[in-house]
Amino acid sequence: MHVYHIQPLEEDEAWDLFCKKAFSSNSNRCYLPDLVSFAQELVRKCEGLPLAIVALGSLMYSKNESQWTYIYKSLNWSLNNNPELEVVKTILLLSFNDLPHQLKHCFLYCSLFPEDYEIRGKRLIKLWMAEGFVEQVKGSTPEEVAESCLVELIFRSMLQVVHRNEFGRPKACKMHDVMRDVALPILEKHNFGVIHDGGEAMEKCKARRMSIHKMDVELKSFMGMSKLRSFLVFNNCNTLPSGSKLLRALDLQDVPIDELPNEVVNLFNLKYLNLRGTLLRRLPNSIGRLLNLQTLDIRDTQIEALPHGIGNLQNLWHLIMYRYTWNWNDFRYVNGTNVPSNISRITNLQSVSAIESNGDLMQQIRSMTQRTRIGISNVKEADEMDLCDSIQNMKLLHYLFIMVTNEEETLRMDALSAPPPNLRLLILVGKLEKAPRWFHSLQSVTYLYLHWSRLEEDLLPHIAALPNLGLLSLVNAYVGKQLCFSIGFPKLTKLSIGNFPHVNEIIIGKGVMPNMKSLWIASCMELKTVPKGIEYLNLQELILKFASMELENCIVDSPKVRHIPKIYYHW
């Protein structure tokens, strides 16, 4: 039972909020005589409750007059015939019923996650794809179609955005408590899914999806699991439900298991396997039986090498293997995973990261020309020709991560004549003798990370004119004493400057970085004064981490930073 204490809006505030949602594409439309009376009456029925107003406004967006009439009558009928049903829930039910068929499934799937759970957009998209919720659209990838479904649910106020990236795209979302209360009865009524939270034991399960929030009995005691398509666990769980051969999605993220349940390798129909954050140290060679697997996520586990059987997974699209230390002051803040030589046989593999380079791997990846994302660690100076030839042939590549063996190893990429044309994210970790001459060609790059480059020449003139660069992360990238942002950076919204041992001055020219929202400065102990020109930036936040006491004192007293709403200090 939830108790909600919501302060109603005043009539004018409620009307303004409704118009922003219902008429956002045409601000004058709300004053048309044929709609205004309907609109005002609908807003009154919301009783000033913000969630109801936003949901109803989203529902009415782009509707014609006959649809307005229909929804108005439906709302009246529901309120008159179900007096015990609250106004908010009545409106949310109308919003749900207005969803297209596939969006209803996508929405209900979100209610399987625990209350107030922050759901990463990419995780949700891959789960929807594994379930078959995403229809094929000519000219679009399945991921793009699934992302459009997520955006539509957010626009309709069925999901709330928790985090957005630097360009406003949703990174994480959650379902409002009231929205979830509306979804759960529908979930149960239609056998769409069931949530086990440690209450009564389920003797028989007819649902197609199961979400474990609390485990107090062995799953093998559950009966009738043959229809399960998805199994999600948010608690400890060492076994899988018996008879679930049709399982398509298995999500065990952050579950503290140190061995893969034996039943997993027999799930022939499995398309999505998320083992991120578990305590696993190895995968069995029999993982190669999962011939329909499309996504394998073993990030932040203790798995250092993949078995030979991985090469049998011909339908694998995404192989995600980063192991983060989360300390960007460490050179090896990311560790890769050793893979067998037969990895190149997986012809459908689109994204793989991060592979630990060894043996003849550089020769093997020459044939991986269809990759869209690739990450390689433990790269050596001698790998330059093979590495650059491979990258040159990856015309579809939009994500590239390269890390050398150690901080003394030089990263050589001069043999690359031009970067892939669609490259959007580039991460280079390692010493650079000079800025690659192809940096100016990174026309599509939106994210650029240069870590431990320790360039002796000024890097900024080489990247200032990049037209789409939105995030720039520089960690120990320059050995000089001054960073001068004198021109350019038209779309940059977030700048991170970390671990610059010699920098004692940052200068920002007027008109540079006009869209900057966030500035992060860490471990620059020689920097003792406020960046010159910071007053020109329209910053929303300034974050200082391991800053000198002189800089902190300057920030406190300086009028140049008073326009910044949020200033954070971390040690």
Coordinates of C-alpha atoms in Angstrom, one line a residue:
M1 CA 0.0 0.0 0.0
H2 CA 1.4 3.4 -1.1
V3 CA 0.5 6.7 0.5
Y4 CA 1.1 9.7 -1.8
H5 CA 1.2 13.2 -0.5
I6 CA 1.0 15.5 -3.6
Q7 CA 0.5 19.2 -3.4
P8 CA -2.1 20.2 -6.0
L9 CA -1.2 22.9 -8.5
E10 CA -3.1 26.1 -8.8
E11 CA -5.5 26.4 -11.7
D12 CA -3.2 28.6 -13.9
E13 CA -0.2 26.4 -13.2
A14 CA -2.2 23.2 -14.1
W15 CA -3.4 24.8 -17.3
D16 CA 0.2 25.9 -18.3
L17 CA 1.6 22.4 -17.6
F18 CA -1.2 20.7 -19.6
C19 CA -0.6 23.0 -22.6
K20 CA 3.1 22.3 -22.6
K21 CA 2.5 18.6 -23.0
A22 CA -0.7 18.6 -25.1
F23 CA 0.2 21.4 -27.5
S24 CA 4.0 21.4 -27.5
S25 CA 4.2 21.2 -31.3
N26 CA 1.8 24.2 -31.7
S27 CA 1.6 26.7 -28.9
N28 CA -1.3 28.5 -30.5
R29 CA -3.5 25.3 -30.8
C30 CA -4.7 25.4 -27.2
Y31 CA -6.5 28.6 -27.9
L32 CA -8.7 27.1 -30.7
P33 CA -12.4 27.4 -29.7
D34 CA -13.1 23.8 -30.6
L35 CA -10.5 22.4 -28.2
V36 CA -10.2 24.9 -25.4
S37 CA -13.5 23.9 -23.6
F38 CA -12.5 20.2 -23.7
A39 CA -9.0 21.0 -22.5
Q40 CA -10.1 23.1 -19.6
E41 CA -12.7 20.5 -18.5
L42 CA -10.0 17.7 -18.7
V43 CA -7.6 19.7 -16.7
R44 CA -10.2 20.3 -14.0
K45 CA -10.7 16.5 -13.7
C46 CA -7.0 16.2 -12.9
E47 CA -7.7 18.0 -9.6
G48 CA -4.3 19.8 -9.8
L49 CA -2.3 16.6 -9.6
P50 CA 0.9 17.0 -11.7
L51 CA 1.3 13.4 -12.7
A52 CA -2.3 13.2 -13.9
I53 CA -1.9 16.5 -15.8
V54 CA 1.4 15.5 -17.5
A55 CA 0.0 12.0 -18.4
L56 CA -3.2 13.4 -19.8
G57 CA -1.4 16.2 -21.7
S58 CA 0.9 13.6 -23.3
L59 CA -2.2 11.4 -24.2
M60 CA -3.9 14.3 -25.9
Y61 CA -0.9 15.4 -27.9
S62 CA -1.5 15.3 -31.7
K63 CA -5.1 14.0 -31.2
N64 CA -7.9 15.4 -33.4
E65 CA -11.2 16.7 -32.2
S66 CA -13.1 13.4 -32.5
Q67 CA -10.4 11.7 -30.4
W68 CA -10.6 14.4 -27.8
T69 CA -14.3 13.8 -27.6
Y70 CA -13.8 10.0 -27.3
I71 CA -11.2 10.3 -24.5
Y72 CA -13.3 12.9 -22.6
K73 CA -16.3 10.5 -22.7
S74 CA -14.1 7.5 -21.7
L75 CA -12.7 9.4 -18.7
N76 CA -16.2 10.5 -17.6
W77 CA -17.4 6.9 -17.9
S78 CA -14.5 5.5 -15.9
L79 CA -14.8 8.0 -13.1
N80 CA -18.6 7.5 -12.9
N81 CA -18.5 3.7 -13.0
N82 CA -15.4 3.2 -10.8
P83 CA -15.7 5.8 -8.0
E84 CA -13.1 3.9 -6.0
L85 CA -10.5 4.4 -8.7
E86 CA -8.4 7.5 -8.2
V87 CA -8.3 10.2 -10.9
V88 CA -4.6 9.7 -11.5
K89 CA -4.9 5.9 -12.0
T90 CA -7.9 6.4 -14.3
I91 CA -6.0 8.7 -16.5
L92 CA -2.9 6.5 -16.5
L93 CA -5.1 3.5 -17.5
L94 CA -6.4 5.6 -20.4
S95 CA -2.8 6.4 -21.4
F96 CA -1.9 2.7 -21.3
N97 CA -4.9 1.7 -23.4
D98 CA -3.9 4.3 -26.0
L99 CA -0.5 2.7 -26.5
P100 CA 0.2 0.7 -29.7
H101 CA 0.4 -3.1 -29.1
Q102 CA 4.2 -3.3 -29.1
L103 CA 4.6 -0.3 -26.8
K104 CA 2.2 -1.9 -24.3
H105 CA 4.6 -4.9 -24.0
C106 CA 7.6 -2.6 -23.7
F107 CA 5.9 -0.6 -20.9
L108 CA 4.7 -3.6 -19.0
Y109 CA 8.2 -5.1 -19.2
C110 CA 9.6 -2.1 -17.3
S111 CA 7.3 -2.9 -14.3
L112 CA 9.3 -6.1 -13.7
F113 CA 12.1 -4.0 -12.3
P114 CA 12.0 -3.1 -8.6
E115 CA 10.3 0.1 -7.4
D116 CA 12.4 3.2 -8.1
Y117 CA 15.0 1.1 -10.0
E118 CA 17.1 3.1 -12.4
I119 CA 17.0 1.1 -15.7
R120 CA 19.8 1.7 -18.1
G121 CA 18.4 2.4 -21.6
K122 CA 20.8 0.0 -23.4
R123 CA 19.9 -2.8 -21.1
L124 CA 16.2 -2.3 -21.6
I125 CA 16.6 -2.1 -25.4
K126 CA 18.5 -5.4 -25.6
L127 CA 15.9 -7.1 -23.4
W128 CA 13.1 -5.9 -25.6
M129 CA 15.0 -7.1 -28.7
A130 CA 15.5 -10.6 -27.1
E131 CA 11.8 -10.8 -26.4
G132 CA 10.9 -9.9 -30.0
F133 CA 9.0 -6.7 -29.0
V134 CA 10.8 -4.7 -31.7
E135 CA 9.4 -4.7 -35.2
Q136 CA 11.6 -4.5 -38.2
V137 CA 11.6 -1.1 -39.9
K138 CA 13.3 -0.7 -43.3
G139 CA 16.3 1.5 -43.1
S140 CA 16.7 1.3 -39.3
T141 CA 18.6 -1.2 -37.1
P142 CA 16.7 -3.1 -34.4
E143 CA 18.5 -1.0 -31.7
E144 CA 17.3 2.2 -33.4
V145 CA 13.7 1.0 -33.5
A146 CA 13.9 -0.1 -29.8
E147 CA 15.4 3.3 -28.8
S148 CA 12.5 5.0 -30.6
C149 CA 10.1 2.9 -28.5
L150 CA 11.9 4.1 -25.3
V151 CA 11.7 7.7 -26.4
E152 CA 8.0 7.4 -27.2
L153 CA 7.3 6.0 -23.7
I154 CA 9.2 8.9 -22.2
F155 CA 7.4 11.4 -24.3
R156 CA 4.0 9.9 -23.3
S157 CA 5.2 10.3 -19.6
M158 CA 4.9 6.6 -19.1
L159 CA 8.6 6.5 -18.0
Q160 CA 10.7 9.2 -16.3
V161 CA 14.2 10.1 -17.4
V162 CA 16.8 9.8 -14.6
H163 CA 19.9 10.6 -16.7
R164 CA 20.5 12.0 -20.1
N165 CA 23.7 12.0 -22.1
E166 CA 25.4 15.2 -23.3
F167 CA 23.1 15.5 -26.3
G168 CA 19.8 15.0 -24.3
R169 CA 19.3 11.3 -25.2
P170 CA 18.0 9.2 -22.3
K171 CA 20.6 7.0 -20.6
A172 CA 18.6 5.8 -17.7
C173 CA 14.9 5.9 -16.7
K174 CA 12.5 4.6 -14.1
M175 CA 8.8 4.0 -13.7
H176 CA 6.8 6.3 -11.3
D177 CA 5.4 4.5 -8.3
V178 CA 1.8 5.3 -9.3
M179 CA 2.4 4.2 -12.9
R180 CA 3.9 0.9 -11.6
D181 CA 0.8 0.4 -9.4
V182 CA -1.3 0.7 -12.5
A183 CA 0.9 -1.7 -14.5
L184 CA 1.2 -4.5 -11.9
P185 CA -2.5 -5.7 -12.0
I186 CA -2.3 -5.7 -15.8
L187 CA 0.9 -7.7 -15.6
E188 CA -0.8 -10.3 -13.5
K189 CA -4.2 -10.3 -15.3
H190 CA -2.8 -11.1 -18.7
N191 CA 0.0 -13.5 -17.4
F192 CA 2.5 -11.1 -18.9
G193 CA 4.7 -11.5 -15.9
V194 CA 5.0 -12.2 -12.2
I195 CA 7.1 -10.7 -9.4
H196 CA 8.3 -12.9 -6.6
D197 CA 9.1 -10.8 -3.5
G198 CA 9.4 -13.4 -0.8
G199 CA 5.8 -13.7 -0.1
E200 CA 3.7 -16.8 -0.7
A201 CA 5.4 -19.6 -2.6
M202 CA 4.3 -19.9 -6.2
E203 CA 3.1 -23.5 -6.8
K204 CA 2.4 -22.9 -10.4
C205 CA 3.4 -20.1 -12.7
K206 CA 1.6 -19.4 -16.0
A207 CA 3.3 -16.1 -16.6
R208 CA 5.8 -15.6 -19.5
R209 CA 8.2 -13.5 -17.4
M210 CA 9.4 -13.8 -13.9
S211 CA 11.2 -11.2 -11.8
I212 CA 12.8 -12.3 -8.5
H213 CA 13.0 -9.4 -6.0
K214 CA 13.5 -11.7 -2.9
M215 CA 14.5 -15.3 -2.9
D216 CA 13.3 -17.5 0.0
V217 CA 12.7 -20.9 -1.7
E218 CA 14.5 -22.9 -4.3
L219 CA 13.3 -22.2 -7.8
K220 CA 13.2 -25.8 -8.7
S221 CA 10.2 -26.1 -6.4
F222 CA 8.2 -23.8 -8.7
M223 CA 6.0 -25.7 -11.2
G224 CA 4.7 -24.8 -14.7
M225 CA 7.7 -22.8 -15.9
S226 CA 7.6 -24.0 -19.4
K227 CA 6.2 -20.7 -20.8
L228 CA 8.9 -18.4 -19.3
R229 CA 10.5 -16.1 -21.9
S230 CA 12.4 -13.8 -19.5
F231 CA 13.9 -14.4 -16.1
L232 CA 15.3 -11.4 -14.1
V233 CA 16.9 -11.6 -10.7
F234 CA 17.6 -8.7 -8.3
N235 CA 18.5 -10.9 -5.3
N236 CA 20.6 -13.9 -4.6
C237 CA 19.8 -16.9 -6.8
N238 CA 21.8 -20.0 -7.5
T239 CA 19.4 -22.1 -9.5
L240 CA 17.0 -21.5 -12.4
P241 CA 13.4 -22.6 -12.7
S242 CA 13.0 -26.1 -14.0
G243 CA 11.4 -26.7 -17.4
S244 CA 12.2 -23.2 -18.8
K245 CA 13.6 -24.3 -22.1
L246 CA 12.0 -21.5 -24.0
L247 CA 13.8 -18.8 -22.0
R248 CA 15.0 -15.9 -24.3
A249 CA 16.4 -13.4 -21.8
L250 CA 18.3 -14.2 -18.6
D251 CA 19.4 -11.2 -16.5
L252 CA 21.5 -11.9 -13.4
Q253 CA 23.2 -8.5 -13.2
D254 CA 24.9 -7.9 -9.8
V255 CA 23.7 -11.3 -8.4
P256 CA 26.5 -12.6 -6.1
I257 CA 27.0 -16.0 -7.8
D258 CA 30.5 -17.3 -8.4
E259 CA 29.5 -20.2 -10.8
L260 CA 27.1 -20.2 -13.8
P261 CA 24.0 -22.3 -13.0
N262 CA 24.3 -25.6 -14.8
E263 CA 20.9 -25.1 -16.5
V264 CA 22.1 -22.1 -18.5
V265 CA 24.1 -23.9 -21.2
N266 CA 21.0 -25.9 -22.1
L267 CA 18.8 -22.9 -22.8
F268 CA 18.9 -23.3 -26.6
N269 CA 16.6 -20.3 -27.3
L270 CA 18.5 -17.9 -25.1
K271 CA 19.2 -14.6 -26.9
Y272 CA 20.3 -12.3 -24.0
L273 CA 22.6 -13.3 -21.1
N274 CA 23.5 -10.6 -18.6
L275 CA 26.1 -11.6 -16.1
R276 CA 27.4 -8.1 -15.4
G277 CA 28.7 -7.5 -11.9
T278 CA 28.5 -11.2 -10.8
L279 CA 31.4 -12.9 -9.0
L280 CA 32.1 -15.3 -11.9
R281 CA 35.7 -16.2 -12.6
R282 CA 35.1 -18.4 -15.7
L283 CA 32.6 -19.5 -18.3
P284 CA 32.3 -23.2 -19.2
N285 CA 33.3 -24.3 -22.6
S286 CA 29.8 -25.6 -23.0
I287 CA 28.7 -21.9 -23.3
G288 CA 29.1 -22.7 -27.0
R289 CA 25.8 -24.6 -27.0
L290 CA 23.9 -21.3 -26.8
L291 CA 23.6 -21.1 -30.6
N292 CA 20.9 -18.4 -30.6
L293 CA 22.7 -16.1 -28.2
Q294 CA 22.8 -12.5 -29.4
T295 CA 24.1 -10.6 -26.4
L296 CA 26.6 -11.7 -23.7
D297 CA 27.5 -9.2 -21.1
I298 CA 30.2 -10.1 -18.6
R299 CA 31.3 -6.6 -17.6
D300 CA 32.8 -6.1 -14.1
T301 CA 33.2 -9.8 -13.4
Q302 CA 36.4 -11.7 -12.6
I303 CA 36.4 -13.5 -16.0
E304 CA 39.9 -12.9 -17.5
A305 CA 39.6 -15.3 -20.5
L306 CA 36.8 -16.8 -22.6
P307 CA 36.7 -20.5 -23.5
H308 CA 37.2 -21.8 -27.0
G309 CA 33.5 -22.7 -27.2
I310 CA 32.7 -19.0 -27.6
G311 CA 33.6 -19.3 -31.3
N312 CA 30.5 -21.4 -31.9
L313 CA 28.1 -18.6 -31.2
Q314 CA 27.5 -17.6 -34.8
N315 CA 24.5 -15.5 -33.9
L316 CA 26.3 -13.4 -31.3
W317 CA 25.9 -9.6 -32.0
H318 CA 27.3 -8.0 -28.8
L319 CA 30.1 -9.3 -26.6
I320 CA 30.7 -6.8 -23.7
M321 CA 33.7 -7.6 -21.4
Y322 CA 35.0 -4.4 -19.8
R323 CA 36.4 -4.7 -16.3
Y324 CA 36.6 -1.3 -14.7
T325 CA 38.7 -0.2 -11.7
W326 CA 36.8 3.2 -11.7
N327 CA 40.0 5.0 -10.8
W328 CA 40.8 7.3 -13.7
N329 CA 44.1 8.2 -12.1
D330 CA 45.2 4.6 -12.7
F331 CA 46.6 4.0 -16.2
R332 CA 44.8 0.6 -16.5
Y333 CA 41.4 1.8 -15.3
V334 CA 40.0 -0.7 -17.8
N335 CA 41.1 -4.3 -18.2
G336 CA 40.3 -6.4 -21.3
T337 CA 39.5 -10.1 -21.6
N338 CA 41.6 -12.8 -23.4
V339 CA 39.7 -14.4 -26.3
P340 CA 40.4 -17.5 -28.4
S341 CA 41.7 -17.1 -31.9
N342 CA 38.4 -18.4 -33.3
I343 CA 36.6 -15.2 -32.2
S344 CA 37.0 -14.0 -35.8
R345 CA 34.7 -16.8 -37.0
I346 CA 31.7 -15.1 -35.4
T347 CA 30.7 -13.3 -38.6
N348 CA 27.6 -11.6 -37.1
L349 CA 29.5 -10.0 -34.2
Q350 CA 28.9 -6.3 -34.4
S351 CA 30.4 -5.1 -31.1
V352 CA 33.2 -6.5 -29.0
S353 CA 35.0 -4.8 -26.2
A354 CA 37.5 -5.0 -24.6
I355 CA 39.7 -7.7 -26.1
E356 CA 43.1 -8.2 -24.5
S357 CA 45.6 -8.2 -27.4
N358 CA 48.0 -11.2 -27.5
G359 CA 49.4 -13.7 -30.0
D360 CA 48.0 -13.2 -33.5
L361 CA 44.9 -11.2 -32.4
M362 CA 45.8 -8.3 -34.6
Q363 CA 45.9 -10.5 -37.7
Q364 CA 42.6 -12.1 -36.6
I365 CA 40.7 -8.8 -36.4
R366 CA 41.6 -7.9 -40.0
S367 CA 38.7 -10.0 -41.1
M368 CA 36.3 -8.3 -38.6
T369 CA 35.3 -5.7 -41.1
Q370 CA 31.6 -5.5 -40.1
R371 CA 32.2 -4.3 -36.6
T372 CA 30.4 -1.2 -35.3
R373 CA 32.1 -1.2 -31.9
I374 CA 35.5 -2.6 -30.9
G375 CA 37.8 -2.2 -27.9
I376 CA 41.3 -3.5 -27.7
S377 CA 43.7 -3.4 -24.7
N378 CA 47.3 -4.4 -24.2
V379 CA 48.3 -2.9 -27.6
K380 CA 52.0 -2.7 -28.4
E381 CA 54.0 -0.2 -30.5
A382 CA 54.8 -3.0 -33.0
D383 CA 51.1 -3.5 -33.6
E384 CA 50.8 -0.2 -35.5
M385 CA 50.5 -1.5 -39.1
D386 CA 48.1 -4.4 -38.3
L387 CA 46.0 -2.2 -36.0
C388 CA 45.7 0.7 -38.5
D389 CA 45.0 -1.6 -41.4
S390 CA 42.2 -3.3 -39.5
I391 CA 40.6 0.0 -38.4
Q392 CA 40.9 1.3 -42.0
N393 CA 38.7 -1.5 -43.2
M394 CA 36.0 -1.1 -40.5
K395 CA 33.8 1.3 -42.5
L396 CA 30.8 0.8 -40.2
L397 CA 32.8 1.5 -36.9
H398 CA 31.3 4.1 -34.6
Y399 CA 33.0 3.2 -31.4
L400 CA 36.8 2.6 -30.9
F401 CA 38.7 2.0 -27.7
I402 CA 42.5 1.5 -27.8
M403 CA 44.7 1.0 -24.7
V404 CA 48.5 0.2 -24.8
T405 CA 50.3 -2.3 -22.6
N406 CA 51.6 0.2 -20.0
E407 CA 52.1 3.9 -19.5
E408 CA 55.6 3.8 -21.1
E409 CA 54.4 2.1 -24.3
T410 CA 53.9 4.5 -27.2
L411 CA 50.6 4.4 -29.1
R412 CA 51.4 4.7 -32.8
M413 CA 48.5 5.3 -35.2
D414 CA 50.2 7.3 -37.9
A415 CA 49.6 4.6 -40.5
L416 CA 45.9 5.3 -40.3
S417 CA 45.3 7.6 -43.3
A418 CA 41.7 8.5 -42.2
P419 CA 39.4 7.4 -39.4
P420 CA 36.2 5.5 -40.1
P421 CA 33.6 8.0 -41.5
N422 CA 30.9 7.2 -38.9
L423 CA 33.2 7.1 -35.8
R424 CA 31.3 8.8 -33.0
L425 CA 33.2 7.7 -29.9
L426 CA 37.0 7.5 -29.7
I427 CA 39.0 6.5 -26.6
L428 CA 42.8 6.4 -26.8
V429 CA 44.8 5.4 -23.7
G430 CA 48.6 5.6 -24.1
K431 CA 51.5 7.9 -24.8
L432 CA 51.3 9.9 -28.1
E433 CA 54.4 11.4 -29.5
K434 CA 52.3 13.9 -31.5
A435 CA 48.6 14.4 -32.3
P436 CA 47.6 12.1 -35.1
R437 CA 47.3 14.1 -38.4
W438 CA 43.8 12.6 -38.9
F439 CA 42.3 14.2 -35.8
H440 CA 40.9 17.0 -37.9
S441 CA 38.9 14.4 -39.8
L442 CA 36.9 13.3 -36.8
Q443 CA 33.8 15.1 -38.2
S444 CA 31.3 12.7 -36.7
V445 CA 33.0 12.2 -33.3
T446 CA 30.8 13.3 -30.3
Y447 CA 32.9 11.7 -27.5
L448 CA 36.7 12.0 -27.3
Y449 CA 38.7 10.6 -24.5
L450 CA 42.5 11.1 -24.5
H451 CA 44.1 9.5 -21.4
W452 CA 47.8 9.4 -20.6
S453 CA 48.7 10.9 -23.9
R454 CA 51.3 13.2 -22.3
L455 CA 51.7 15.2 -25.5
E456 CA 54.4 17.8 -25.6
E457 CA 52.6 19.9 -28.3
D458 CA 49.4 21.7 -27.6
L459 CA 46.5 19.4 -28.5
L460 CA 43.6 21.8 -28.5
P461 CA 44.2 23.4 -31.9
H462 CA 43.9 20.0 -33.5
I463 CA 40.4 19.3 -32.1
A464 CA 38.9 22.8 -31.6
A465 CA 37.0 22.8 -34.9
L466 CA 35.4 19.4 -34.6
P467 CA 31.7 20.2 -35.4
N468 CA 30.0 17.5 -33.3
L469 CA 32.2 17.1 -30.3
G470 CA 30.0 17.1 -27.2
L471 CA 32.2 15.5 -24.5
L472 CA 35.9 15.9 -24.1
S473 CA 37.8 14.0 -21.4
L474 CA 41.5 14.8 -21.0
V475 CA 43.5 12.8 -18.4
N476 CA 47.3 13.4 -18.2
A477 CA 47.0 14.3 -21.9
Y478 CA 49.5 17.2 -22.0
V479 CA 52.8 18.0 -20.2
G480 CA 52.6 21.8 -20.7
K481 CA 51.7 24.4 -18.1
Q482 CA 48.9 26.2 -19.8
L483 CA 45.6 25.0 -21.3
C484 CA 44.2 27.7 -23.6
F485 CA 40.8 27.2 -25.2
S486 CA 41.0 30.2 -27.5
I487 CA 38.6 29.1 -30.3
G488 CA 36.0 26.6 -31.3
F489 CA 34.3 23.7 -29.5
P490 CA 30.9 24.8 -30.8
K491 CA 28.9 21.8 -29.4
L492 CA 30.9 20.9 -26.3
T493 CA 28.7 20.4 -23.3
K494 CA 31.0 18.6 -20.9
L495 CA 34.7 19.0 -20.3
S496 CA 36.8 16.8 -18.0
I497 CA 40.4 17.8 -17.1
G498 CA 42.2 15.3 -14.8
N499 CA 45.7 14.5 -13.6
F500 CA 47.6 17.3 -15.3
P501 CA 50.7 17.4 -13.1
H502 CA 52.1 20.7 -14.6
V503 CA 49.1 22.8 -15.6
N504 CA 49.0 26.0 -13.6
E505 CA 46.6 28.0 -15.8
I506 CA 43.5 27.4 -17.8
I507 CA 42.3 30.2 -20.2
I508 CA 38.9 30.2 -21.9
G509 CA 38.3 32.8 -24.6
K510 CA 35.0 34.7 -24.9
G511 CA 32.6 32.9 -27.2
V512 CA 34.4 29.6 -27.0
M513 CA 32.4 26.5 -25.9
P514 CA 29.0 28.3 -26.0
N515 CA 27.1 25.2 -25.0
M516 CA 29.2 24.1 -22.1
K517 CA 27.2 22.8 -19.1
S518 CA 29.6 20.8 -17.0
L519 CA 33.3 21.3 -16.1
W520 CA 35.1 18.7 -14.1
I521 CA 38.7 19.3 -12.8
A522 CA 40.5 16.7 -10.8
S523 CA 44.1 16.1 -9.5
C524 CA 45.6 19.3 -11.1
M525 CA 47.5 20.3 -8.0
E526 CA 49.5 23.1 -9.7
L527 CA 46.3 24.8 -10.7
K528 CA 45.8 27.4 -7.9
T529 CA 43.5 30.0 -9.6
V530 CA 40.1 30.0 -11.1
P531 CA 40.1 29.3 -14.9
K532 CA 40.3 32.7 -16.7
G533 CA 37.2 33.3 -18.7
I534 CA 35.0 30.8 -16.7
E535 CA 32.5 33.7 -16.3
Y536 CA 31.8 33.4 -20.1
L537 CA 30.6 29.9 -19.8
N538 CA 26.9 29.1 -19.2
L539 CA 27.9 26.3 -16.7
Q540 CA 25.3 24.4 -14.8
E541 CA 27.8 22.6 -12.6
L542 CA 31.5 22.8 -11.6
I543 CA 33.0 19.7 -10.1
L544 CA 36.4 19.8 -8.3
K545 CA 38.1 16.6 -7.1
F546 CA 41.4 16.5 -5.3
A547 CA 41.9 20.2 -6.0
S548 CA 44.6 22.4 -4.3
M549 CA 43.5 24.3 -1.3
E550 CA 44.4 27.5 -3.1
L551 CA 42.0 26.7 -5.9
E552 CA 39.2 25.8 -3.5
N553 CA 39.7 29.1 -1.6
C554 CA 39.6 31.0 -4.9
I555 CA 36.4 29.3 -5.9
V556 CA 34.7 30.2 -2.7
D557 CA 35.7 33.9 -2.9
S558 CA 35.5 34.5 -6.7
P559 CA 32.6 36.5 -8.2
K560 CA 33.4 34.8 -11.5
V561 CA 31.6 31.5 -10.5
R562 CA 28.6 33.0 -8.7
H563 CA 26.4 32.3 -11.8
I564 CA 27.1 28.5 -11.6
P565 CA 24.1 26.8 -9.8
K566 CA 26.0 23.8 -8.6
I567 CA 29.6 23.6 -7.3
Y568 CA 30.8 20.3 -5.9
Y569 CA 34.0 19.5 -3.9
H570 CA 35.2 15.9 -3.6
W571 CA 38.2 14.3 -1.8

